[in-house]
């Protein structure tokens, strides 16, 4: 059973993602180290004691649809009640509406723990978090007054309605339509698919955010508007009124996250109300809906990256426990009687160390992304802009590298269990099934790689990416300067990885600047992986340097030494693929038969 | 829906795995090129038309146990009947017992197609094939006379009973026991787990091969004997008699291959018969059961490698079809109206080309393993010994590299489908779930890597591995000598990969010879991957060289060019991990918390 790794999370927050110095610098006046510790300890306790025991039940029973109503797995509704009663939903919500307004760094740490405990359960509140953010930043005061407080407490939940059958990665093709009702409200019509927690029994009301086109809207993504469409209309007194014309017509039968209802939503077909049309209210300006969505999407992408970390951590813990317990064969050097625990076998140890390196590396990447968001918030002017650009740059890496790591680590977790890994009751297979969604949703990892190369590398004409790489170089330099025998060989390997990243980055920047779009797109995915691996190495080293001699210090040093010698060597090949792989890819249409 | 890639399979058999020249040299007097074509065309037709339509049904319904009887999915029993009526079960069976005695090369080609069509269905006959082989090579004439013909026709099926809860990778811990009955027969007692097709409704009788210990047997694997234990006893007239004391007490609830019943088998607890004890007959000599099992296990491992190829091919076909059909966005250079098929997007193309490279590369590795087995069979003396050693060397690579490829390709297949990939109805997710067993069973891939390094590299004091690498070098040299513009850059990349393989091989041989077992074991898995990648590249090049100017020639050349520039660069990092990664791995126990 999952236990929150509170010490490692705290160490990463404080020493890798700079929370300790930010607190020391007075960046977060309401947050002291004691409070950080207290919140993380409580969040971890809730995750391990309350959420984790209901994970397998959710997978086995799934969410069920009957007569338009969705029943969540046994015990989940009550769990959600305990969750909001504990105040967890409002952790990062705006203080003006009852939230605690904690920094994103605290959010990612808590979100990690909840998703490790039960991904399919924790996913719902993530959507609500996104809805809160979009409403808080872009909606009218009237809408805020009516909806925000209840979303922040968790009394109501929120959803995001983007995808349609013909419009997935490409929202240009979006067809849902909106009509002005003349009274300031709108009527929404259309079908949306893959709507997470589009319908459920956790809360009395559900606040849908829906992308749709007005009749006179320009074609493409510049003609999309964002609407708030509640399941039940809300009176001026805040009381629930009539059912709105929106309902769930089907649930998907999915590979994983069975407890999370993935809904097909029908808006405005006349099932409810006097005449067809779901009543909605505009968020932001007409035709500017995508911009509103994007503010929110960056955080959502970071949170999905965190889900990758979460699954990886859960898979690592499960595999580690099994490898310590299961005996088979005699490992080299084993002195006991009979068979040795399989953790003693070098190949099993390689799997576990790879799992831990990827878990901790992607955690560090995600947390430094949260750090950049927080710093952008608490600084001003050019400083703030630079931090925001850094967050924008790291976001696609955090999303894609971490979710790929989630799948890889979960798959290694199955392998460590041998035959038991393939048996559902073990739980290792569930983690792999659950993990597999994260590289797909919230922008596929291919889309993330394109975003990284085409939109993020060119930020400030390349200065943003150069500054980040320079920070990684500083980590490598610090290792070298330390002359620490525990980190023997690490500085050399980091230098080489950073050189590979620099070479590939120059190539990519040049390709983008000179309009060689095909080359940039062809190498985007290996480039993102190269970036993620190098960042992992630098950040693992940063964490090890900060914790020398302390509890866990020896383990952190050993982990980066392992990763440097065993995982970082991949960067040379990736760099070569980025810089020399495009031509053969472009020429290979004949092979695709 | 899967269609057998008969042309590509034939090309690989003939030109990569040497079947054309073997036939030309008169190695297989009963087999002409026309017959090869006819058999492959018919097998492909059966796979596509008869087996494939029942694959999803098998996954959805699964095998079910009630009152000790297993019901296979709807339509599967009838499919099995058509399968044996078509004579497919006896393809490689001994001619003396009604089989066609075809070379292993024909077997792997057919097995590939059947497993692509429905892995969980085709798995059953693979077990029968193994049982036939063990009985044919090691049993008495009396047992052969009684059992072989019906196993060869498929009227009965066979099983392999090795694993027990405490004895998986380590058969030393095996506890099932056998007692001499005094009449030449034995009584078997014990529990076996993970028994594939241990019970089902395909056939009237099931022939279990069971590993157990005699009371006076030495400890460890030298005290294990192999027994034939039929579900129903067989009279001298060949008629079925009393039910034997062996039954299925449970089915596993698995991640994939739902149609294949994975049974817990109970032998000798008194459920059937007058007194407890399942009646069995010795195969081979007492205490030499593991040796009997191993003759068979090599072929079984190759066949599991083929299953990796099968899943990869099925996943590639499905993803390719989707990528040609689904439109989204506008790919660079797309000239049509509206959205372009996603196959035009460079990142999607990278996924598909990676999938195809891994599929075709692992197919070529498996087929060359079959070639070595066949050549060992049709040659004599030193030549035969060399071919057999080559087969032994390639077997763990064929098993592990191909099954890893199966998982990776199936996972990429899910990704190409985007959100649809996570929905079970699409079928891409089933392939991933099914694929995941292959790296685990028949010796985990970690065990294969250890086998490769500790037992196979030292064959003929390293001469076996050096000869194989020299063959790959000859492929690279041929590409260079051809000066073919279609293969620009390929020779250089192959040279580098082969150099990396040589470096790592020397290191490993030295580690094994000088007793640095820890280092050899630590690097075994990356070494196996390095070997597989390099072999893939050389064999893809061999296939491309042979088919220049012919149908499909352009595509084969384009594929190796892609693989050389985009996949082979990984070898440098792998070689470095093998030669420099062990120390940090051994020292990293402190990190495993």
Short mmCIF file of C-alpha atoms in Angstrom, two decimals, chain A residues 42-437:
data_model
loop_
_atom_site.label_atom_id
_atom_site.label_comp_id
_atom_site.label_asym_id
_atom_site.label_seq_id
_atom_site.Cartn_x
_atom_site.Cartn_y
_atom_site.Cartn_z
CA UNK A 42 -1.31 15.79 6.77
CA UNK A 43 -1.76 15.53 3.00
CA UNK A 44 0.43 12.44 2.97
CA UNK A 45 -1.56 10.91 5.79
CA UNK A 46 -4.83 11.54 4.00
CA UNK A 47 -3.44 10.06 0.78
CA UNK A 48 -2.11 6.92 2.43
CA UNK A 49 -4.83 6.29 5.00
CA UNK A 50 -7.96 7.47 3.24
CA UNK A 51 -7.47 7.47 -0.53
CA UNK A 52 -5.11 4.58 -1.22
CA UNK A 53 -7.34 1.86 0.29
CA UNK A 54 -10.06 2.72 -2.25
CA UNK A 55 -7.85 2.60 -5.36
CA UNK A 56 -8.25 -1.06 -6.31
CA UNK A 57 -11.97 -0.93 -5.52
CA UNK A 58 -12.32 1.90 -8.01
CA UNK A 59 -10.47 -0.03 -10.67
CA UNK A 60 -12.50 -3.17 -10.17
CA UNK A 61 -15.93 -1.59 -10.01
CA UNK A 62 -15.48 1.40 -12.28
CA UNK A 63 -17.97 4.19 -12.75
CA UNK A 64 -21.40 3.12 -14.01
CA UNK A 65 -24.03 4.93 -16.07
CA UNK A 66 -27.76 4.24 -15.81
CA UNK A 67 -30.60 6.52 -16.93
CA UNK A 68 -28.19 9.40 -17.41
CA UNK A 69 -26.84 9.17 -13.85
CA UNK A 70 -23.30 8.06 -13.04
CA UNK A 71 -22.54 6.05 -9.93
CA UNK A 72 -18.94 6.21 -8.79
CA UNK A 73 -17.27 3.15 -7.21
CA UNK A 74 -18.32 1.99 -3.72
CA UNK A 75 -16.98 4.32 -1.05
CA UNK A 76 -15.77 7.01 -3.41
CA UNK A 77 -18.61 9.43 -2.78
CA UNK A 78 -17.96 9.24 0.97
CA UNK A 79 -14.23 9.60 0.35
CA UNK A 80 -14.86 12.76 -1.66
CA UNK A 81 -16.93 14.12 1.24
CA UNK A 82 -14.07 13.49 3.69
CA UNK A 83 -11.71 15.07 1.20
CA UNK A 84 -13.61 18.37 0.96
CA UNK A 85 -14.40 18.32 4.67
CA UNK A 86 -10.65 18.20 5.24
CA UNK A 87 -10.35 21.38 3.20
CA UNK A 88 -8.06 19.77 0.64
CA UNK A 89 -9.93 21.04 -2.38
CA UNK A 90 -9.19 24.67 -1.61
CA UNK A 91 -5.44 24.33 -1.13
CA UNK A 92 -4.52 26.63 -4.00
CA UNK A 93 -7.92 28.27 -4.53
CA UNK A 94 -8.17 32.08 -4.42
CA UNK A 95 -8.33 33.40 -0.87
CA UNK A 96 -11.12 35.82 -1.77
CA UNK A 97 -13.36 32.79 -2.30
CA UNK A 98 -12.31 30.70 0.65
CA UNK A 99 -9.18 29.10 -0.76
CA UNK A 100 -5.86 28.92 1.02
CA UNK A 101 -3.98 30.51 -1.86
CA UNK A 102 -0.92 28.33 -1.31
CA UNK A 103 1.91 28.43 -3.84
CA UNK A 104 1.90 26.00 -6.77
CA UNK A 105 4.84 24.21 -5.14
CA UNK A 106 2.56 23.10 -2.34
CA UNK A 107 -0.10 22.17 -4.85
CA UNK A 108 2.11 19.90 -6.94
CA UNK A 109 3.38 18.13 -3.84
CA UNK A 110 -0.14 17.44 -2.59
CA UNK A 111 -1.44 16.57 -6.05
CA UNK A 112 1.39 14.08 -6.41
CA UNK A 113 0.44 12.28 -3.22
CA UNK A 114 -3.26 12.12 -4.01
CA UNK A 115 -2.64 10.81 -7.50
CA UNK A 116 -0.21 8.19 -6.23
CA UNK A 117 -2.90 7.00 -3.87
CA UNK A 118 -5.67 6.80 -6.50
CA UNK A 119 -5.13 8.43 -9.88
CA UNK A 120 -8.73 7.99 -11.03
CA UNK A 121 -10.09 9.62 -7.87
CA UNK A 122 -7.63 12.52 -7.73
CA UNK A 123 -8.22 13.37 -11.38
CA UNK A 124 -11.65 14.88 -10.66
CA UNK A 125 -10.42 17.62 -8.31
CA UNK A 126 -7.70 18.51 -10.86
CA UNK A 127 -10.40 19.40 -13.34
CA UNK A 128 -12.15 21.49 -10.72
CA UNK A 129 -8.86 23.26 -10.04
CA UNK A 130 -8.63 24.16 -13.72
CA UNK A 131 -12.20 25.43 -13.80
CA UNK A 132 -11.56 27.60 -10.73
CA UNK A 133 -8.53 29.10 -12.38
CA UNK A 134 -10.31 29.89 -15.65
CA UNK A 135 -13.28 31.46 -13.85
CA UNK A 136 -11.10 33.38 -11.40
CA UNK A 137 -8.95 34.84 -14.16
CA UNK A 138 -11.51 35.51 -16.87
CA UNK A 139 -15.14 35.47 -15.68
CA UNK A 140 -17.31 38.40 -14.61
CA UNK A 141 -17.65 39.28 -10.95
CA UNK A 142 -21.20 38.06 -11.09
CA UNK A 143 -20.20 34.58 -12.26
CA UNK A 144 -17.39 34.51 -9.73
CA UNK A 145 -19.75 35.39 -6.93
CA UNK A 146 -22.17 32.68 -7.95
CA UNK A 147 -19.78 29.80 -8.62
CA UNK A 148 -16.32 30.24 -7.23
CA UNK A 149 -16.83 29.69 -3.54
CA UNK A 150 -18.63 26.39 -4.02
CA UNK A 151 -16.01 25.20 -6.49
CA UNK A 152 -13.25 26.16 -4.05
CA UNK A 153 -14.82 24.26 -1.16
CA UNK A 154 -15.53 21.37 -3.50
CA UNK A 155 -19.26 21.47 -2.88
CA UNK A 156 -19.50 21.59 -6.67
CA UNK A 157 -17.04 20.20 -9.19
CA UNK A 158 -15.92 21.59 -12.56
CA UNK A 159 -15.26 20.05 -15.97
CA UNK A 160 -13.50 20.99 -19.20
CA UNK A 161 -15.36 20.37 -22.47
CA UNK A 162 -13.00 20.71 -25.41
CA UNK A 163 -12.79 17.55 -27.48
CA UNK A 164 -15.26 16.55 -30.18
CA UNK A 165 -15.05 13.45 -32.35
CA UNK A 166 -13.45 15.36 -35.24
CA UNK A 167 -11.56 17.85 -33.05
CA UNK A 168 -8.90 16.40 -30.76
CA UNK A 169 -5.40 17.83 -31.08
CA UNK A 170 -6.75 20.25 -33.68
CA UNK A 171 -9.36 22.53 -32.14
CA UNK A 172 -9.79 24.36 -35.45
CA UNK A 173 -12.26 21.65 -36.34
CA UNK A 174 -14.48 22.36 -33.34
CA UNK A 175 -18.20 22.46 -34.21
CA UNK A 176 -20.19 22.96 -30.98
CA UNK A 177 -22.16 26.14 -31.39
CA UNK A 178 -23.42 28.91 -29.16
CA UNK A 179 -26.20 31.40 -29.79
CA UNK A 180 -26.80 34.71 -28.07
CA UNK A 181 -30.05 34.55 -26.12
CA UNK A 182 -30.47 38.32 -25.99
CA UNK A 183 -30.47 38.51 -22.20
CA UNK A 184 -26.73 38.25 -21.84
CA UNK A 185 -26.84 34.46 -21.66
CA UNK A 186 -26.16 32.00 -24.47
CA UNK A 187 -27.59 28.70 -25.68
CA UNK A 188 -25.08 25.92 -26.29
CA UNK A 189 -25.52 23.00 -28.70
CA UNK A 190 -23.24 20.11 -29.53
CA UNK A 191 -21.55 16.91 -28.52
CA UNK A 192 -18.34 16.67 -26.49
CA UNK A 193 -16.35 13.49 -25.88
CA UNK A 194 -13.78 12.29 -23.35
CA UNK A 195 -15.21 14.58 -20.67
CA UNK A 196 -13.59 13.60 -17.40
CA UNK A 197 -16.06 13.56 -14.50
CA UNK A 198 -18.67 15.04 -16.87
CA UNK A 199 -21.32 13.37 -14.73
CA UNK A 200 -21.07 11.76 -11.26
CA UNK A 201 -22.60 11.51 -7.83
CA UNK A 202 -19.93 13.35 -5.82
CA UNK A 203 -21.69 16.72 -5.84
CA UNK A 204 -25.15 18.25 -6.30
CA UNK A 205 -24.05 20.44 -9.16
CA UNK A 206 -21.41 20.29 -11.87
CA UNK A 207 -19.99 23.37 -13.56
CA UNK A 208 -19.09 22.64 -17.17
CA UNK A 209 -16.72 24.90 -19.06
CA UNK A 210 -17.52 24.46 -22.74
CA UNK A 211 -15.79 25.63 -25.91
CA UNK A 212 -18.20 26.57 -28.71
CA UNK A 213 -18.53 28.85 -31.72
CA UNK A 214 -20.84 31.83 -32.11
CA UNK A 215 -22.72 32.07 -35.42
CA UNK A 216 -20.65 35.00 -36.66
CA UNK A 217 -17.34 33.72 -35.34
CA UNK A 218 -14.28 33.60 -37.61
CA UNK A 219 -13.18 30.15 -38.73
CA UNK A 220 -10.45 28.32 -36.89
CA UNK A 221 -9.32 28.73 -33.31
CA UNK A 222 -9.88 32.50 -33.36
CA UNK A 223 -13.59 31.90 -33.44
CA UNK A 224 -13.95 29.84 -30.30
CA UNK A 225 -15.57 31.12 -27.13
CA UNK A 226 -15.65 29.70 -23.62
CA UNK A 227 -18.91 29.24 -21.70
CA UNK A 228 -19.91 28.29 -18.23
CA UNK A 229 -22.75 25.76 -18.36
CA UNK A 230 -23.99 24.45 -14.98
CA UNK A 231 -25.73 21.08 -14.71
CA UNK A 232 -28.39 22.80 -12.60
CA UNK A 233 -29.12 26.48 -12.99
CA UNK A 234 -28.24 28.54 -9.93
CA UNK A 235 -30.57 31.20 -8.51
CA UNK A 236 -29.40 34.58 -7.26
CA UNK A 237 -29.74 33.18 -3.77
CA UNK A 238 -27.30 30.42 -4.72
CA UNK A 239 -30.00 27.77 -4.60
CA UNK A 240 -30.16 25.11 -7.30
CA UNK A 241 -32.92 25.59 -9.85
CA UNK A 242 -33.97 23.77 -13.01
CA UNK A 243 -31.89 21.10 -14.72
CA UNK A 244 -29.97 22.57 -17.65
CA UNK A 245 -30.15 20.96 -21.08
CA UNK A 246 -26.89 19.02 -20.78
CA UNK A 247 -26.44 15.34 -19.99
CA UNK A 248 -24.12 12.39 -20.19
CA UNK A 249 -25.12 10.00 -22.98
CA UNK A 250 -22.36 7.43 -22.53
CA UNK A 251 -19.27 6.34 -20.61
CA UNK A 252 -16.14 5.09 -22.30
CA UNK A 253 -14.85 1.57 -21.64
CA UNK A 254 -11.21 2.35 -20.99
CA UNK A 255 -7.85 0.63 -20.52
CA UNK A 256 -7.40 2.25 -17.13
CA UNK A 257 -8.61 4.89 -14.65
CA UNK A 258 -11.86 2.92 -14.46
CA UNK A 259 -13.09 4.83 -11.44
CA UNK A 260 -13.04 8.10 -13.38
CA UNK A 261 -16.16 8.55 -15.52
CA UNK A 262 -15.15 9.56 -19.06
CA UNK A 263 -18.34 10.98 -20.51
CA UNK A 264 -19.88 11.81 -23.82
CA UNK A 265 -21.79 15.03 -23.11
CA UNK A 266 -24.75 16.24 -25.12
CA UNK A 267 -25.57 19.92 -24.92
CA UNK A 268 -28.84 21.41 -26.08
CA UNK A 269 -30.72 18.53 -27.64
CA UNK A 270 -33.92 19.33 -25.75
CA UNK A 271 -33.79 16.53 -23.19
CA UNK A 272 -34.24 19.07 -20.39
CA UNK A 273 -35.92 22.47 -20.30
CA UNK A 274 -38.67 24.12 -22.30
CA UNK A 275 -36.81 24.41 -25.56
CA UNK A 276 -33.51 22.97 -26.78
CA UNK A 277 -30.31 24.70 -25.76
CA UNK A 278 -28.08 24.47 -22.73
CA UNK A 279 -28.01 27.82 -20.97
CA UNK A 280 -24.50 29.18 -20.65
CA UNK A 281 -22.61 32.33 -19.78
CA UNK A 282 -19.57 33.72 -21.51
CA UNK A 283 -16.18 33.51 -19.80
CA UNK A 284 -13.79 36.16 -21.06
CA UNK A 285 -14.52 37.78 -24.40
CA UNK A 286 -16.32 36.34 -27.39
CA UNK A 287 -13.95 34.47 -29.74
CA UNK A 288 -11.19 34.59 -27.12
CA UNK A 289 -12.08 31.30 -25.48
CA UNK A 290 -8.94 29.50 -26.46
CA UNK A 291 -6.77 32.10 -24.77
CA UNK A 292 -8.79 31.62 -21.57
CA UNK A 293 -8.37 27.89 -21.92
CA UNK A 294 -4.64 28.22 -22.43
CA UNK A 295 -4.00 30.11 -19.21
CA UNK A 296 -5.45 27.14 -17.48
CA UNK A 297 -4.01 24.49 -19.74
CA UNK A 298 -0.43 25.20 -18.76
CA UNK A 299 -1.16 24.37 -15.15
CA UNK A 300 -3.22 21.39 -16.22
CA UNK A 301 -0.27 20.11 -18.24
CA UNK A 302 2.01 20.46 -15.26
CA UNK A 303 -0.51 18.59 -13.13
CA UNK A 304 -0.68 15.76 -15.67
CA UNK A 305 3.10 15.61 -15.56
CA UNK A 306 2.74 15.23 -11.81
CA UNK A 307 0.36 12.34 -12.43
CA UNK A 308 3.22 10.63 -14.25
CA UNK A 309 5.40 11.16 -11.17
CA UNK A 310 2.59 9.86 -8.97
CA UNK A 311 2.17 6.62 -10.87
CA UNK A 312 5.93 6.14 -11.02
CA UNK A 313 6.25 6.60 -7.26
CA UNK A 314 3.42 4.17 -6.55
CA UNK A 315 4.88 1.61 -8.96
CA UNK A 316 8.34 1.98 -7.44
CA UNK A 317 7.05 1.49 -3.91
CA UNK A 318 5.12 -1.62 -4.89
CA UNK A 319 8.03 -3.16 -6.79
CA UNK A 320 10.50 -2.34 -4.03
CA UNK A 321 8.33 -4.01 -1.41
CA UNK A 322 7.92 -7.10 -3.58
CA UNK A 323 11.64 -7.31 -4.38
CA UNK A 324 12.50 -7.18 -0.69
CA UNK A 325 10.01 -9.91 0.14
CA UNK A 326 10.10 -12.36 -2.78
CA UNK A 327 12.95 -14.86 -2.62
CA UNK A 328 14.26 -16.65 -5.68
CA UNK A 329 17.72 -17.92 -6.60
CA UNK A 330 20.91 -16.84 -4.89
CA UNK A 331 22.22 -13.37 -5.65
CA UNK A 332 25.99 -12.84 -5.95
CA UNK A 333 27.42 -12.32 -2.48
CA UNK A 334 24.28 -13.50 -0.68
CA UNK A 335 25.34 -15.05 2.63
CA UNK A 336 22.04 -16.30 4.05
CA UNK A 337 20.44 -19.73 3.87
CA UNK A 338 18.23 -20.76 0.98
CA UNK A 339 17.05 -18.30 -1.63
CA UNK A 340 17.83 -14.60 -1.47
CA UNK A 341 15.41 -11.70 -1.84
CA UNK A 342 15.34 -10.81 -5.52
CA UNK A 343 16.43 -7.26 -4.76
CA UNK A 344 19.91 -8.74 -4.47
CA UNK A 345 19.99 -9.73 -8.13
CA UNK A 346 21.83 -7.09 -10.18
CA UNK A 347 19.23 -7.08 -12.94
CA UNK A 348 16.37 -6.51 -10.49
CA UNK A 349 18.41 -3.80 -8.84
CA UNK A 350 18.94 -2.14 -12.24
CA UNK A 351 15.19 -2.10 -12.78
CA UNK A 352 14.50 -0.61 -9.35
CA UNK A 353 17.24 2.00 -9.65
CA UNK A 354 16.01 2.97 -13.11
CA UNK A 355 12.50 3.30 -11.69
CA UNK A 356 13.68 5.45 -8.81
CA UNK A 357 15.88 7.65 -11.02
CA UNK A 358 13.03 8.35 -13.42
CA UNK A 359 10.59 8.96 -10.58
CA UNK A 360 12.79 11.36 -8.70
CA UNK A 361 14.08 13.00 -11.90
CA UNK A 362 10.62 13.74 -13.24
CA UNK A 363 9.46 14.89 -9.80
CA UNK A 364 12.31 17.38 -9.75
CA UNK A 365 11.47 18.66 -13.25
CA UNK A 366 7.81 19.15 -12.35
CA UNK A 367 8.60 20.86 -9.07
CA UNK A 368 11.03 23.28 -10.73
CA UNK A 369 8.26 24.10 -13.18
CA UNK A 370 5.99 24.91 -10.22
CA UNK A 371 8.81 26.97 -8.72
CA UNK A 372 9.01 29.07 -11.90
CA UNK A 373 5.25 29.66 -11.82
CA UNK A 374 5.39 30.72 -8.18
CA UNK A 375 8.36 32.98 -8.71
CA UNK A 376 6.64 34.62 -11.69
CA UNK A 377 3.75 35.33 -9.34
CA UNK A 378 5.78 36.85 -6.51
CA UNK A 379 8.21 38.87 -8.63
CA UNK A 380 7.59 41.77 -10.95
CA UNK A 381 8.54 43.22 -14.30
CA UNK A 382 11.38 41.61 -16.18
CA UNK A 383 12.06 39.12 -13.42
CA UNK A 384 8.49 37.95 -13.44
CA UNK A 385 8.49 37.69 -17.22
CA UNK A 386 11.65 35.59 -17.16
CA UNK A 387 10.25 33.22 -14.58
CA UNK A 388 7.03 32.91 -16.55
CA UNK A 389 8.96 32.10 -19.70
CA UNK A 390 10.91 29.50 -17.80
CA UNK A 391 7.67 27.93 -16.59
CA UNK A 392 6.37 27.93 -20.15
CA UNK A 393 9.57 26.28 -21.33
CA UNK A 394 9.59 23.55 -18.70
CA UNK A 395 5.86 22.78 -18.93
CA UNK A 396 5.93 20.55 -22.03
CA UNK A 397 8.98 18.72 -20.67
CA UNK A 398 7.29 18.25 -17.31
CA UNK A 399 4.18 16.91 -19.01
CA UNK A 400 5.74 14.61 -21.59
CA UNK A 401 8.92 13.38 -19.93
CA UNK A 402 7.13 12.63 -16.67
CA UNK A 403 4.18 10.84 -18.22
CA UNK A 404 6.48 8.74 -20.39
CA UNK A 405 8.41 7.99 -17.21
CA UNK A 406 5.14 7.01 -15.55
CA UNK A 407 4.46 4.40 -18.23
CA UNK A 408 8.04 3.13 -18.31
CA UNK A 409 8.30 2.87 -14.55
CA UNK A 410 4.92 1.16 -14.25
CA UNK A 411 5.95 -1.32 -16.93
CA UNK A 412 9.23 -2.04 -15.13
CA UNK A 413 7.14 -2.47 -11.98
CA UNK A 414 5.16 -5.21 -13.69
CA UNK A 415 8.41 -6.83 -14.78
CA UNK A 416 9.91 -6.82 -11.28
CA UNK A 417 6.86 -8.80 -10.13
CA UNK A 418 7.42 -11.50 -12.76
CA UNK A 419 4.33 -13.64 -13.32
CA UNK A 420 2.58 -11.93 -10.40
CA UNK A 421 2.85 -8.64 -12.30
CA UNK A 422 0.48 -9.91 -14.96
CA UNK A 423 -2.15 -10.91 -12.39
CA UNK A 424 -4.58 -8.08 -11.74
CA UNK A 425 -4.90 -8.67 -7.99
CA UNK A 426 -1.26 -7.64 -7.51
CA UNK A 427 -2.08 -4.07 -8.53
CA UNK A 428 1.07 -3.53 -10.61
CA UNK A 429 -0.90 -4.00 -13.82
CA UNK A 430 -3.48 -1.42 -12.77
CA UNK A 431 -0.73 1.16 -12.42
CA UNK A 432 0.42 0.45 -15.98
CA UNK A 433 -3.14 0.66 -17.30
CA UNK A 434 -3.80 3.89 -15.43
CA UNK A 435 -0.45 5.39 -16.43
CA UNK A 436 -1.11 4.92 -20.13
CA UNK A 437 -3.61 7.80 -20.39
#
